[in-house]
Amino acid sequence: MLKRLLPLALATFAVGTDSYVIAGLLPAIATDLQVSTPAAGQLVTVFALVMALSAPVMGALTSGLDRRSALLIALSVFVVGNAVTALGTSYEVVMAARIVTAAGAGMINSAASSTAGAIASPERRGRALAFVLGGLTLATALGLPLGTLIGRTDWHITLWAVAGIGLVAVIGVAAGLPKVTLPAASLGDRLRPLRQGRVLALLAVTTLVFLGAYTLYTYIGPALQEATGGSESLLTVILLAWGIGVLAGNIIAGRLVDRHDPAHVLTGPLAIAAIALGLTSVATATLASTLAWAAIWGVALGLIVVPQQHRLIALSPAAAPVLLGLNSSAVYVGMALGGGLGGLAQEWFAIVPAGLGLPAAGVTTLALLYHLTTARRRAPAAPLPTPSTSEKAEAYRP
């Protein structure tokens, strides 16, 4: 079983690293492509937005293919996109390459998850999914700082490394994965839960949380210039502290939601994240304080996703995979909007990168207030409609 799951986990690790790593390389990319840092930040924004919007569309278009074929197509697009990004010498070429890469990346997560759920026995399905999706979590903790460290002399090397990981995943899928055929699911099946107001409310919280986080995080390199003195090595250490915090938050959240109401679990981390973001300028004055700040913010952010997933699953366990897929898209929409907001704040209001913590805190506070409002109004929700046959095919497809 491990032989079959390992290339899937490697694929999601590559996607996770690719999603986060550009933020750590922005100053070098901006200099090399001769654009401003906010303009370079839009590479993150566009990647996240295309990934969020294309995932359900591309998933529907390829749902008639066996999962191995879908994965090989998605991974091939992903590898080619990263290779072109690494070769790009102009902003326009790099932006186009990021769009292509994002389209492939959106397909990978869906296909990898559905494949893991299909090839695992029912009693091992949860562990199989956790192992495969663990690639995304591991990318948060290790992929970003390692990618930043590798690319400190030349950012192109990091993109070649990501393309290489994707290529290894291609070989692993081609050699070790059987053909897995699932019933096709239309785009309408995938989007049907959006008709439910309660689902939209929860997804809005997710989007606001990551909009706030990525208003600052997209520009984390220049924002921490004072603490790092421009040292890529020190930036890598700080990003590692943040990533380990996110990983710890995920682990803690899993235990908390088993014992407490997920809505109550969510409140504290949102408040802590808002405070941490609001104190960015003060907390990042020295390296020691920046490390503590990054770890605390990372834990708070890591604590947020799991309660949201549990709340969505509670609405309709039968439609859980579709709902989790929508929540994943909400995360990437928030990332895209956050990168855009951070860029506009710098361009229009002359806010320095370190000052982006205040608008980020404002958006996170809005997420907290909206969460509290919806939690108080919560009533026993009518279950979502029982999914159709094609929706059931979405089982274990986040």
Tab-separated table of N, CA, C and O in Angstrom, residues 59-163:
chain	number	residue	atom	x	y	z
A	59	GLY	N	-11.450	19.210	-12.588
A	59	GLY	CA	-11.851	17.937	-11.997
A	59	GLY	C	-13.046	17.345	-12.703
A	59	GLY	O	-13.115	16.130	-12.951
A	60	ALA	N	-14.016	18.197	-13.063
A	60	ALA	CA	-15.201	17.729	-13.775
A	60	ALA	C	-14.843	17.263	-15.191
A	60	ALA	O	-15.341	16.249	-15.681
A	61	LEU	N	-13.946	18.016	-15.847
A	61	LEU	CA	-13.569	17.667	-17.212
A	61	LEU	C	-12.813	16.346	-17.281
A	61	LEU	O	-12.893	15.631	-18.288
A	62	THR	N	-12.070	16.023	-16.234
A	62	THR	CA	-11.259	14.803	-16.253
A	62	THR	C	-11.860	13.675	-15.428
A	62	THR	O	-11.241	12.626	-15.271
A	63	SER	N	-13.064	13.872	-14.897
A	63	SER	CA	-13.642	12.855	-14.007
A	63	SER	C	-13.963	11.558	-14.742
A	63	SER	O	-14.090	10.508	-14.120
A	64	GLY	N	-14.097	11.626	-16.070
A	64	GLY	CA	-14.358	10.411	-16.826
A	64	GLY	C	-13.118	9.570	-17.063
A	64	GLY	O	-13.226	8.414	-17.478
A	65	LEU	N	-11.934	10.134	-16.804
A	65	LEU	CA	-10.692	9.389	-16.975
A	65	LEU	C	-10.410	8.544	-15.742
A	65	LEU	O	-10.869	8.855	-14.637
A	66	ASP	N	-9.639	7.475	-15.922
A	66	ASP	CA	-9.186	6.763	-14.731
A	66	ASP	C	-8.228	7.679	-13.979
A	66	ASP	O	-7.600	8.571	-14.555
A	67	ARG	N	-8.122	7.465	-12.663
A	67	ARG	CA	-7.384	8.388	-11.804
A	67	ARG	C	-5.896	8.439	-12.144
A	67	ARG	O	-5.258	9.486	-12.006
A	68	ARG	N	-5.323	7.325	-12.563
A	68	ARG	CA	-3.904	7.340	-12.917
A	68	ARG	C	-3.661	8.247	-14.119
A	68	ARG	O	-2.716	9.063	-14.114
A	69	SER	N	-4.509	8.141	-15.119
A	69	SER	CA	-4.357	9.000	-16.302
A	69	SER	C	-4.540	10.463	-15.935
A	69	SER	O	-3.789	11.334	-16.400
A	70	ALA	N	-5.552	10.751	-15.089
A	70	ALA	CA	-5.785	12.133	-14.670
A	70	ALA	C	-4.579	12.687	-13.925
A	70	ALA	O	-4.160	13.840	-14.128
A	71	LEU	N	-3.992	11.867	-13.047
A	71	LEU	CA	-2.811	12.301	-12.302
A	71	LEU	C	-1.618	12.544	-13.216
A	71	LEU	O	-0.879	13.527	-13.053
A	72	LEU	N	-1.409	11.657	-14.168
A	72	LEU	CA	-0.281	11.823	-15.071
A	72	LEU	C	-0.425	13.086	-15.907
A	72	LEU	O	0.557	13.806	-16.138
A	73	ILE	N	-1.642	13.383	-16.354
A	73	ILE	CA	-1.869	14.618	-17.115
A	73	ILE	C	-1.614	15.835	-16.231
A	73	ILE	O	-0.904	16.776	-16.617
A	74	ALA	N	-2.188	15.817	-15.020
A	74	ALA	CA	-2.049	16.956	-14.114
A	74	ALA	C	-0.593	17.182	-13.730
A	74	ALA	O	-0.098	18.321	-13.720
A	75	LEU	N	0.112	16.107	-13.388
A	75	LEU	CA	1.515	16.228	-13.001
A	75	LEU	C	2.382	16.701	-14.169
A	75	LEU	O	3.329	17.483	-13.982
A	76	SER	N	2.070	16.256	-15.373
A	76	SER	CA	2.832	16.696	-16.544
A	76	SER	C	2.666	18.192	-16.768
A	76	SER	O	3.648	18.909	-17.038
A	77	VAL	N	1.423	18.675	-16.645
A	77	VAL	CA	1.175	20.116	-16.773
A	77	VAL	C	1.926	20.877	-15.679
A	77	VAL	O	2.536	21.925	-15.928
A	78	PHE	N	1.891	20.337	-14.480
A	78	PHE	CA	2.563	20.957	-13.332
A	78	PHE	C	4.070	21.042	-13.558
A	78	PHE	O	4.688	22.095	-13.324
A	79	VAL	N	4.680	19.954	-14.005
A	79	VAL	CA	6.128	19.934	-14.227
A	79	VAL	C	6.523	20.910	-15.333
A	79	VAL	O	7.476	21.694	-15.190
A	80	VAL	N	5.791	20.879	-16.449
A	80	VAL	CA	6.091	21.786	-17.560
A	80	VAL	C	5.935	23.241	-17.128
A	80	VAL	O	6.771	24.103	-17.452
A	81	GLY	N	4.871	23.539	-16.378
A	81	GLY	CA	4.646	24.905	-15.913
A	81	GLY	C	5.779	25.410	-15.040
A	81	GLY	O	6.234	26.554	-15.179
A	82	ASN	N	6.268	24.572	-14.132
A	82	ASN	CA	7.382	24.982	-13.279
A	82	ASN	C	8.669	25.123	-14.064
A	82	ASN	O	9.489	26.020	-13.782
A	83	ALA	N	8.879	24.256	-15.047
A	83	ALA	CA	10.076	24.365	-15.874
A	83	ALA	C	10.080	25.672	-16.664
A	83	ALA	O	11.101	26.365	-16.745
A	84	VAL	N	8.929	26.027	-17.228
A	84	VAL	CA	8.832	27.285	-17.976
A	84	VAL	C	9.016	28.475	-17.038
A	84	VAL	O	9.655	29.473	-17.395
A	85	THR	N	8.469	28.370	-15.813
A	85	THR	CA	8.678	29.433	-14.834
A	85	THR	C	10.167	29.609	-14.558
A	85	THR	O	10.682	30.735	-14.486
A	86	ALA	N	10.871	28.494	-14.373
A	86	ALA	CA	12.299	28.556	-14.090
A	86	ALA	C	13.089	29.138	-15.264
A	86	ALA	O	14.120	29.797	-15.068
A	87	LEU	N	12.608	28.904	-16.475
A	87	LEU	CA	13.291	29.410	-17.667
A	87	LEU	C	12.899	30.844	-18.004
A	87	LEU	O	13.577	31.503	-18.802
A	88	GLY	N	11.815	31.317	-17.421
A	88	GLY	CA	11.276	32.620	-17.787
A	88	GLY	C	12.229	33.766	-17.466
A	88	GLY	O	12.848	33.804	-16.406
A	89	THR	N	12.329	34.690	-18.397
A	89	THR	CA	13.194	35.861	-18.207
A	89	THR	C	12.404	37.159	-18.188
A	89	THR	O	12.978	38.226	-17.999
A	90	SER	N	11.089	37.070	-18.380
A	90	SER	CA	10.251	38.267	-18.328
A	90	SER	C	9.055	38.017	-17.417
A	90	SER	O	8.655	36.870	-17.199
A	91	TYR	N	8.508	39.093	-16.897
A	91	TYR	CA	7.366	38.987	-15.984
A	91	TYR	C	6.180	38.331	-16.665
A	91	TYR	O	5.487	37.509	-16.073
A	92	GLU	N	5.943	38.682	-17.918
A	92	GLU	CA	4.791	38.153	-18.642
A	92	GLU	C	4.896	36.639	-18.836
A	92	GLU	O	3.916	35.908	-18.669
A	93	VAL	N	6.084	36.157	-19.188
A	93	VAL	CA	6.276	34.722	-19.387
A	93	VAL	C	6.109	33.970	-18.070
A	93	VAL	O	5.450	32.919	-18.004
A	94	VAL	N	6.690	34.505	-16.995
A	94	VAL	CA	6.590	33.851	-15.693
A	94	VAL	C	5.140	33.827	-15.225
A	94	VAL	O	4.667	32.813	-14.689
A	95	MET	N	4.403	34.907	-15.447
A	95	MET	CA	2.991	34.947	-15.043
A	95	MET	C	2.191	33.905	-15.821
A	95	MET	O	1.368	33.173	-15.236
A	96	ALA	N	2.403	33.814	-17.125
A	96	ALA	CA	1.686	32.819	-17.924
A	96	ALA	C	2.027	31.404	-17.462
A	96	ALA	O	1.148	30.531	-17.380
A	97	ALA	N	3.288	31.184	-17.124
A	97	ALA	CA	3.702	29.860	-16.655
A	97	ALA	C	3.060	29.512	-15.322
A	97	ALA	O	2.695	28.354	-15.078
A	98	ARG	N	2.897	30.509	-14.450
A	98	ARG	CA	2.252	30.253	-13.156
A	98	ARG	C	0.784	29.897	-13.339
A	98	ARG	O	0.224	29.091	-12.580
A	99	ILE	N	0.133	30.477	-14.332
A	99	ILE	CA	-1.265	30.154	-14.611
A	99	ILE	C	-1.384	28.693	-15.059
A	99	ILE	O	-2.252	27.951	-14.583
A	100	VAL	N	-0.498	28.279	-15.968
A	100	VAL	CA	-0.504	26.886	-16.433
A	100	VAL	C	-0.224	25.936	-15.271
A	100	VAL	O	-0.888	24.909	-15.102
A	101	THR	N	0.769	26.276	-14.457
A	101	THR	CA	1.133	25.435	-13.318
A	101	THR	C	-0.032	25.284	-12.352
A	101	THR	O	-0.290	24.186	-11.833
A	102	ALA	N	-0.739	26.373	-12.090
A	102	ALA	CA	-1.863	26.345	-11.154
A	102	ALA	C	-2.981	25.435	-11.643
A	102	ALA	O	-3.620	24.743	-10.846
A	103	ALA	N	-3.221	25.427	-12.950
A	103	ALA	CA	-4.261	24.554	-13.498
A	103	ALA	C	-3.914	23.085	-13.245
A	103	ALA	O	-4.778	22.279	-12.884
A	104	GLY	N	-2.649	22.731	-13.410
A	104	GLY	CA	-2.233	21.365	-13.116
A	104	GLY	C	-2.287	21.051	-11.641
A	104	GLY	O	-2.729	19.976	-11.228
A	105	ALA	N	-1.855	22.013	-10.809
A	105	ALA	CA	-1.828	21.802	-9.359
A	105	ALA	C	-3.219	21.558	-8.800
A	105	ALA	O	-3.407	20.709	-7.914
A	106	GLY	N	-4.215	22.287	-9.308
A	106	GLY	CA	-5.571	22.109	-8.824
A	106	GLY	C	-6.108	20.718	-9.091
A	106	GLY	O	-6.871	20.165	-8.292
A	107	MET	N	-5.701	20.132	-10.200
A	107	MET	CA	-6.135	18.778	-10.530
A	107	MET	C	-5.439	17.733	-9.663
A	107	MET	O	-6.016	16.704	-9.339
A	108	ILE	N	-4.189	18.004	-9.280
A	108	ILE	CA	-3.397	17.005	-8.559
A	108	ILE	C	-4.012	16.664	-7.213
A	108	ILE	O	-4.179	15.486	-6.864
A	109	ASN	N	-4.337	17.682	-6.413
A	109	ASN	CA	-4.871	17.416	-5.077
A	109	ASN	C	-6.145	16.586	-5.133
A	109	ASN	O	-6.339	15.643	-4.355
A	110	SER	N	-7.037	16.937	-6.056
A	110	SER	CA	-8.300	16.213	-6.189
A	110	SER	C	-8.067	14.769	-6.608
A	110	SER	O	-8.596	13.831	-6.009
A	111	ALA	N	-7.254	14.580	-7.648
A	111	ALA	CA	-7.025	13.233	-8.170
A	111	ALA	C	-6.267	12.371	-7.162
A	111	ALA	O	-6.556	11.183	-7.014
A	112	ALA	N	-5.305	12.950	-6.460
A	112	ALA	CA	-4.529	12.180	-5.485
A	112	ALA	C	-5.413	11.711	-4.337
A	112	ALA	O	-5.321	10.557	-3.883
A	113	SER	N	-6.283	12.585	-3.856
A	113	SER	CA	-7.147	12.234	-2.734
A	113	SER	C	-8.161	11.160	-3.120
A	113	SER	O	-8.380	10.196	-2.377
A	114	SER	N	-8.787	11.323	-4.283
A	114	SER	CA	-9.786	10.347	-4.703
A	114	SER	C	-9.142	8.994	-4.968
A	114	SER	O	-9.729	7.949	-4.689
A	115	THR	N	-7.909	9.013	-5.473
A	115	THR	CA	-7.205	7.754	-5.717
A	115	THR	C	-6.882	7.051	-4.411
A	115	THR	O	-7.062	5.834	-4.278
A	116	ALA	N	-6.401	7.803	-3.431
A	116	ALA	CA	-6.074	7.217	-2.129
A	116	ALA	C	-7.308	6.592	-1.495
A	116	ALA	O	-7.253	5.489	-0.934
A	117	GLY	N	-8.439	7.285	-1.580
A	117	GLY	CA	-9.662	6.752	-1.003
A	117	GLY	C	-10.152	5.510	-1.709
A	117	GLY	O	-10.755	4.619	-1.093
A	118	ALA	N	-9.868	5.423	-3.010
A	118	ALA	CA	-10.367	4.284	-3.791
A	118	ALA	C	-9.518	3.035	-3.615
A	118	ALA	O	-10.041	1.914	-3.607
A	119	ILE	N	-8.203	3.193	-3.472
A	119	ILE	CA	-7.339	2.012	-3.420
A	119	ILE	C	-7.178	1.467	-2.002
A	119	ILE	O	-6.734	0.333	-1.823
A	120	ALA	N	-7.564	2.263	-0.988
A	120	ALA	CA	-7.432	1.805	0.394
A	120	ALA	C	-8.675	1.024	0.811
A	120	ALA	O	-9.784	1.293	0.336
A	121	SER	N	-8.489	0.054	1.681
A	121	SER	CA	-9.634	-0.664	2.239
A	121	SER	C	-10.403	0.277	3.163
A	121	SER	O	-9.836	1.243	3.682
A	122	PRO	N	-11.711	0.040	3.387
A	122	PRO	CA	-12.507	0.957	4.198
A	122	PRO	C	-11.914	1.235	5.575
A	122	PRO	O	-11.941	2.375	6.047
A	123	GLU	N	-11.333	0.209	6.211
A	123	GLU	CA	-10.812	0.413	7.560
A	123	GLU	C	-9.489	1.183	7.563
A	123	GLU	O	-9.048	1.664	8.605
A	124	ARG	N	-8.854	1.334	6.404
A	124	ARG	CA	-7.595	2.071	6.322
A	124	ARG	C	-7.724	3.353	5.508
A	124	ARG	O	-6.734	4.033	5.253
A	125	ARG	N	-8.938	3.684	5.100
A	125	ARG	CA	-9.137	4.819	4.204
A	125	ARG	C	-8.736	6.146	4.849
A	125	ARG	O	-8.084	6.991	4.231
A	126	GLY	N	-9.102	6.329	6.111
A	126	GLY	CA	-8.755	7.573	6.786
A	126	GLY	C	-7.257	7.773	6.885
A	126	GLY	O	-6.733	8.866	6.637
A	127	ARG	N	-6.528	6.696	7.232
A	127	ARG	CA	-5.080	6.798	7.335
A	127	ARG	C	-4.437	7.045	5.969
A	127	ARG	O	-3.435	7.770	5.858
A	128	ALA	N	-5.013	6.445	4.931
A	128	ALA	CA	-4.480	6.660	3.581
A	128	ALA	C	-4.633	8.118	3.172
A	128	ALA	O	-3.701	8.731	2.624
A	129	LEU	N	-5.804	8.682	3.440
A	129	LEU	CA	-6.033	10.092	3.117
A	129	LEU	C	-5.110	10.991	3.911
A	129	LEU	O	-4.558	11.965	3.398
A	130	ALA	N	-4.952	10.693	5.205
A	130	ALA	CA	-4.083	11.504	6.054
A	130	ALA	C	-2.645	11.466	5.541
A	130	ALA	O	-1.940	12.480	5.542
A	131	PHE	N	-2.207	10.278	5.085
A	131	PHE	CA	-0.841	10.147	4.583
A	131	PHE	C	-0.645	10.968	3.312
A	131	PHE	O	0.343	11.695	3.174
A	132	VAL	N	-1.601	10.885	2.394
A	132	VAL	CA	-1.464	11.596	1.119
A	132	VAL	C	-1.571	13.100	1.324
A	132	VAL	O	-0.744	13.874	0.826
A	133	LEU	N	-2.575	13.538	2.061
A	133	LEU	CA	-2.739	14.970	2.286
A	133	LEU	C	-1.694	15.503	3.254
A	133	LEU	O	-1.504	16.715	3.367
A	134	GLY	N	-1.005	14.601	3.963
A	134	GLY	CA	0.093	15.041	4.815
A	134	GLY	C	1.201	15.699	4.016
A	134	GLY	O	1.997	16.466	4.567
A	135	GLY	N	1.264	15.414	2.710
A	135	GLY	CA	2.245	16.089	1.870
A	135	GLY	C	2.053	17.590	1.863
A	135	GLY	O	3.021	18.358	1.859
A	136	LEU	N	0.789	18.035	1.880
A	136	LEU	CA	0.512	19.473	1.916
A	136	LEU	C	0.966	20.082	3.229
A	136	LEU	O	1.566	21.155	3.266
A	137	THR	N	0.667	19.391	4.335
A	137	THR	CA	1.062	19.900	5.645
A	137	THR	C	2.581	19.929	5.776
A	137	THR	O	3.154	20.888	6.301
A	138	LEU	N	3.234	18.888	5.307
A	138	LEU	CA	4.691	18.834	5.372
A	138	LEU	C	5.314	19.944	4.535
A	138	LEU	O	6.352	20.508	4.913
A	139	ALA	N	4.679	20.285	3.420
A	139	ALA	CA	5.186	21.368	2.586
A	139	ALA	C	5.143	22.690	3.331
A	139	ALA	O	6.029	23.543	3.169
A	140	THR	N	4.114	22.880	4.159
A	140	THR	CA	4.018	24.103	4.945
A	140	THR	C	5.183	24.216	5.914
A	140	THR	O	5.778	25.285	6.089
A	141	ALA	N	5.508	23.089	6.565
A	141	ALA	CA	6.558	23.114	7.587
A	141	ALA	C	7.959	23.093	6.990
A	141	ALA	O	8.858	23.767	7.499
A	142	LEU	N	8.168	22.326	5.911
A	142	LEU	CA	9.515	22.126	5.399
A	142	LEU	C	9.715	22.629	3.973
A	142	LEU	O	10.783	23.137	3.642
A	143	GLY	N	8.696	22.469	3.116
A	143	GLY	CA	8.862	22.816	1.712
A	143	GLY	C	9.198	24.272	1.494
A	143	GLY	O	10.109	24.606	0.721
A	144	LEU	N	8.500	25.167	2.198
A	144	LEU	CA	8.737	26.595	2.016
A	144	LEU	C	10.118	27.021	2.490
A	144	LEU	O	10.876	27.631	1.730
A	145	PRO	N	10.508	26.720	3.751
A	145	PRO	CA	11.849	27.147	4.169
A	145	PRO	C	12.966	26.498	3.368
A	145	PRO	O	13.962	27.151	3.051
A	146	LEU	N	12.811	25.222	3.014
A	146	LEU	CA	13.842	24.564	2.217
A	146	LEU	C	13.926	25.181	0.823
A	146	LEU	O	15.020	25.385	0.291
A	147	GLY	N	12.771	25.476	0.245
A	147	GLY	CA	12.758	26.102	-1.073
A	147	GLY	C	13.397	27.469	-1.048
A	147	GLY	O	14.129	27.854	-1.972
A	148	THR	N	13.130	28.224	0.018
A	148	THR	CA	13.737	29.541	0.166
A	148	THR	C	15.252	29.419	0.331
A	148	THR	O	16.022	30.205	-0.235
A	149	LEU	N	15.684	28.425	1.098
A	149	LEU	CA	17.110	28.214	1.316
A	149	LEU	C	17.811	27.812	0.023
A	149	LEU	O	18.884	28.336	-0.309
A	150	ILE	N	17.185	26.899	-0.731
A	150	ILE	CA	17.771	26.448	-1.995
A	150	ILE	C	17.884	27.613	-2.978
A	150	ILE	O	18.877	27.750	-3.695
A	151	GLY	N	16.866	28.467	-2.987
A	151	GLY	CA	16.826	29.547	-3.965
A	151	GLY	C	17.490	30.832	-3.534
A	151	GLY	O	17.361	31.854	-4.209
A	152	ARG	N	18.240	30.807	-2.431
A	152	ARG	CA	18.815	32.060	-1.940
A	152	ARG	C	19.902	32.607	-2.861
A	152	ARG	O	20.181	33.809	-2.848
A	153	THR	N	20.533	31.733	-3.652
A	153	THR	CA	21.513	32.214	-4.628
A	153	THR	C	20.857	32.472	-5.985
A	153	THR	O	21.258	33.379	-6.708
A	154	ASP	N	19.858	31.679	-6.313
A	154	ASP	CA	19.160	31.839	-7.595
A	154	ASP	C	17.767	31.237	-7.458
A	154	ASP	O	17.630	30.021	-7.296
A	155	TRP	N	16.736	32.067	-7.542
A	155	TRP	CA	15.372	31.590	-7.312
A	155	TRP	C	14.939	30.558	-8.348
A	155	TRP	O	14.065	29.732	-8.078
A	156	HIS	N	15.563	30.569	-9.510
A	156	HIS	CA	15.208	29.590	-10.541
A	156	HIS	C	15.450	28.158	-10.070
A	156	HIS	O	14.735	27.228	-10.466
A	157	ILE	N	16.486	27.978	-9.235
A	157	ILE	CA	16.840	26.633	-8.775
A	157	ILE	C	15.690	26.009	-7.996
A	157	ILE	O	15.421	24.804	-8.107
A	158	THR	N	15.003	26.828	-7.183
A	158	THR	CA	13.883	26.307	-6.409
A	158	THR	C	12.785	25.773	-7.317
A	158	THR	O	12.215	24.697	-7.068
A	159	LEU	N	12.482	26.505	-8.384
A	159	LEU	CA	11.435	26.046	-9.299
A	159	LEU	C	11.858	24.777	-10.026
A	159	LEU	O	11.037	23.885	-10.270
A	160	TRP	N	13.159	24.657	-10.347
A	160	TRP	CA	13.644	23.414	-10.943
A	160	TRP	C	13.509	22.260	-9.951
A	160	TRP	O	13.173	21.125	-10.345
A	161	ALA	N	13.767	22.542	-8.683
A	161	ALA	CA	13.643	21.502	-7.659
A	161	ALA	C	12.199	21.026	-7.539
A	161	ALA	O	11.928	19.817	-7.437
A	162	VAL	N	11.245	21.963	-7.557
A	162	VAL	CA	9.832	21.598	-7.482
A	162	VAL	C	9.439	20.787	-8.709
A	162	VAL	O	8.714	19.778	-8.605
A	163	ALA	N	9.900	21.211	-9.891
A	163	ALA	CA	9.618	20.454	-11.114
A	163	ALA	C	10.205	19.049	-11.013
A	163	ALA	O	9.585	18.067	-11.454
